[in-house]
Amino acid sequence: MLTLSFPLLPKPHLFSHLLRRLSTTATAAAAKPSMDAAEETLRRSLAARTAAVAAQATALDAAAAERELLAAVSGGAGDANGGAGMSREAFRQAVVNTLERRLFYIPSFKIYRGVAGFYDYGPPGCAVKSNVLAFWRQHFVLEEDMLEVDCPSVTPEIVLKASGHVDKFTDLMVKDEKTGTCYRADHLLKDFCKEKLEKDLSLPVEKVTELRHILAVLDDLSAEELGAKIKEYGITAPDTKNPLSDPYPFNLMFQTSIGPSGLSPGFMRPETAQGIFVNFKDLYYYNGNKLPFAAAQIGQAFRNEISPRQGLLRVREFTLAEIEHFVDSDDKSHPKFGNVSNLEFLMFPRDKQTSGEKATKLRLGEAVEKGIVNNQTLGYFIGRVYLFLTHLGIDKDRLRFRQHLANEMAHYACDCWDAEIESSYGWIECVGIADRSAYDLHAHTEKSGVALVAHEKFSEPREVEKLVIATVKKEIGLTFKGNQKKVVEALEAMSEKEAIEMKAALESKGEVEFQVCTLGQNVTIKSNMLSISKEKKKEHQRVFTPSVIEPSFGIGRIIYCLFEHSFYMRSSKAGDEQLNVFSFPPLVAPIKCTVFPLVQNQQYEEVAQQISKALKASGISHKIDITGTSIGKRYARTDELGVPFAITVDSTTSVTIRERDSKDQIRVSVEEVASVVKEVTDGQSTWADVQWRYPAHSSFSADE
């Protein structure tokens, strides 16, 4: 009998580290164009063993290699999240089932079978969201002395025309040629590549490299290139397998009209930032005409997603929290950068992405010093975002900051980083931190005719060469009458480039067509209406358009990732079932504590009411449960809601406080219990601190 020997693969327990690395690679679009060396070894080993089977080798050996590769490529978020070795899909389903059953969130309009991309937050979900936003205000608005505004969701078309959203806020869409069902083209190609990489274990190494490259450049593919790939791979409509149309652009904004006539078009805002930009002049004045300063806004945004999926991660209405930090483009230093410069966390610069490396820990100060991060102010906000997310409860080992590749960068951006959080769906962009230069204020200045500029006063006058636009108001008034002011303002707001082009046209033709946005039309400007020249002048101040650093937070995405990072399972006391637990920090927990009379007893219930009154006076959210259910089951119910502390009334003079994750208990007097819970939930003390001060309590009946 012929016997063959094969090189041994690593033992299965060594794959727990590898599988997360490989599944991360398969899900991050631009993260890793080249194949991981370990995966390449596995694929080549599987191919060798499969070939050996054909030559009468042992089939069991090939099957084992296949199982190991499958685990490495497609397994694993469950382990990282306390899912006891569950697959990503099984772990995700366990989380979602718990969230919906306990009413953290549910599909909107559920009794009418729902509408894709819309979700309602239930009582605990609302509480978590409210706590996250309260901490956001404390961490950013209060700490940085920001100016908070609240602008309308309905936005006139002219505003979004100026910002570029009307013309460019699009995704490429394809249609089922028979049913007309629409799909997002890049998602279909991305899903095809990911499924092949994760499930087709016979793929040759060269094909794997090709599919990884497509994922890396997906955002940079044109409509024609995207369509060609869809045809090349034979991708069809997921639901019907019918052929698909060629990709074409679809604007993601919800259109509406303002007023009953329908003559004033508008849109539901796709972001909250434009409301801040158009108010810059007044905010600058409110701030004492001083830079730098930041304005912030929390509000709803709307995007008519083509095929929303992934629960709270891709929806049609969502909450954004955005900051616009206005700064002099000549000085982007930050006085508090030293507070965050020593932070060290996972960073993924573009050079590591393009060379096929992985994210590594980097000190923030070093990243700014080496020019990896463009400037101190951008770096400062990256550091502050890191602190915000980790204080909420995001696992720092599953949080990274990825720099945009060249093909992702807007033409006007100086630098841009995304805070990405790893979930069962892979790496999810939850916060964008961008240096947008002066693009937005320039765009609105040009379109509105109102100068959105800042001033720097000089200690001594400076001689500069200045473009002078001198309007002849008499001639303009005779021609445009009541519109004279708007025409003059638009002419005086011209950029230097526009003015020079107009001067040349007037000298050659005597007149030129000029768009006045505030009138919504073009007008004819003649040479007798203005003069354009360059003069040397002494100036007492510098007038300039500020740059803006913009951190933009997708609150729903952050909350969903927090749900996954906080979820784990543990065995019941009897060991006959798995109990769900959300390990929310007290900062974001929907309910801070529960109050349980140990048994149904009038004296205990009176003490419970006394404690409840003290908790209310201290502003602590809580819940009383006086049902006759066993104390263990009551603990399990509240652990599933993420309640960090449970107060059990088992005497009239003192009570026990149980901590959710350790299940440790201390004994505290009835008079002190509210103050103890408050100092721990407010972050003044840790649970370990209070354990030192109060006697431990142990009771077999008080466990699950």
mmCIF file of C-alpha atoms in Angstrom, residues 593-599 603-612 614-615 631 635 645-659 664-677 687 690 693-699 702:
data_model
loop_
_atom_site.group_PDB
_atom_site.id
_atom_site.type_symbol
_atom_site.label_atom_id
_atom_site.label_comp_id
_atom_site.label_asym_id
_atom_site.label_seq_id
_atom_site.Cartn_x
_atom_site.Cartn_y
_atom_site.Cartn_z
ATOM 1 C CA CYS A 593 -29.384 49.976 38.823
ATOM 2 C CA THR A 594 -32.302 47.793 39.863
ATOM 3 C CA VAL A 595 -33.916 47.409 43.278
ATOM 4 C CA PHE A 596 -35.101 43.921 44.302
ATOM 5 C CA PRO A 597 -36.832 43.022 47.560
ATOM 6 C CA LEU A 598 -35.476 39.522 48.140
ATOM 7 C CA VAL A 599 -38.941 38.165 48.960
ATOM 8 C CA GLN A 603 -41.183 45.836 55.170
ATOM 9 C CA TYR A 604 -38.734 45.040 52.366
ATOM 10 C CA GLU A 605 -40.984 46.731 49.821
ATOM 11 C CA GLU A 606 -41.139 49.869 51.969
ATOM 12 C CA VAL A 607 -37.323 49.918 52.150
ATOM 13 C CA ALA A 608 -37.206 49.454 48.349
ATOM 14 C CA GLN A 609 -39.482 52.497 47.923
ATOM 15 C CA GLN A 610 -37.282 54.499 50.320
ATOM 16 C CA ILE A 611 -34.188 53.610 48.255
ATOM 17 C CA SER A 612 -36.032 54.440 45.016
ATOM 18 C CA ALA A 614 -33.212 58.530 47.222
ATOM 19 C CA LEU A 615 -32.087 57.300 43.781
ATOM 20 C CA ILE A 631 -33.650 36.605 42.558
ATOM 21 C CA TYR A 635 -30.587 39.289 37.914
ATOM 22 C CA PHE A 645 -25.715 47.272 39.530
ATOM 23 C CA ALA A 646 -28.487 45.481 41.399
ATOM 24 C CA ILE A 647 -29.605 46.405 44.916
ATOM 25 C CA THR A 648 -31.151 43.511 46.839
ATOM 26 C CA VAL A 649 -33.221 44.357 49.921
ATOM 27 C CA ASP A 650 -32.800 41.470 52.366
ATOM 28 C CA SER A 651 -33.103 43.405 55.645
ATOM 29 C CA THR A 652 -34.490 46.720 56.886
ATOM 30 C CA THR A 653 -31.123 48.235 57.824
ATOM 31 C CA SER A 654 -28.689 47.223 55.074
ATOM 32 C CA VAL A 655 -28.788 45.941 51.502
ATOM 33 C CA THR A 656 -26.451 44.267 49.032
ATOM 34 C CA ILE A 657 -25.144 45.828 45.816
ATOM 35 C CA ARG A 658 -24.212 43.328 43.084
ATOM 36 C CA GLU A 659 -21.923 44.210 40.160
ATOM 37 C CA ASP A 664 -19.458 40.288 43.368
ATOM 38 C CA GLN A 665 -21.578 41.830 46.122
ATOM 39 C CA ILE A 666 -20.983 44.278 48.960
ATOM 40 C CA ARG A 667 -23.164 45.156 51.932
ATOM 41 C CA VAL A 668 -24.138 48.815 52.408
ATOM 42 C CA SER A 669 -26.474 50.587 54.828
ATOM 43 C CA VAL A 670 -29.840 51.716 53.473
ATOM 44 C CA GLU A 671 -28.913 55.373 54.074
ATOM 45 C CA GLU A 672 -25.674 55.132 52.034
ATOM 46 C CA VAL A 673 -26.770 53.011 49.089
ATOM 47 C CA ALA A 674 -27.897 55.857 46.769
ATOM 48 C CA SER A 675 -24.671 57.837 47.276
ATOM 49 C CA VAL A 676 -22.530 54.734 46.652
ATOM 50 C CA VAL A 677 -24.354 53.935 43.392
ATOM 51 C CA TRP A 687 -16.304 49.293 41.674
ATOM 52 C CA VAL A 690 -16.018 50.779 46.859
ATOM 53 C CA ARG A 693 -14.621 50.295 51.740
ATOM 54 C CA TYR A 694 -17.542 47.931 52.292
ATOM 55 C CA PRO A 695 -17.729 44.315 53.454
ATOM 56 C CA ALA A 696 -18.179 41.622 50.831
ATOM 57 C CA HIS A 697 -21.418 39.665 50.820
ATOM 58 C CA SER A 698 -21.808 36.069 49.707
ATOM 59 C CA SER A 699 -25.105 34.270 49.236
ATOM 60 C CA ALA A 702 -28.280 35.517 45.132
#
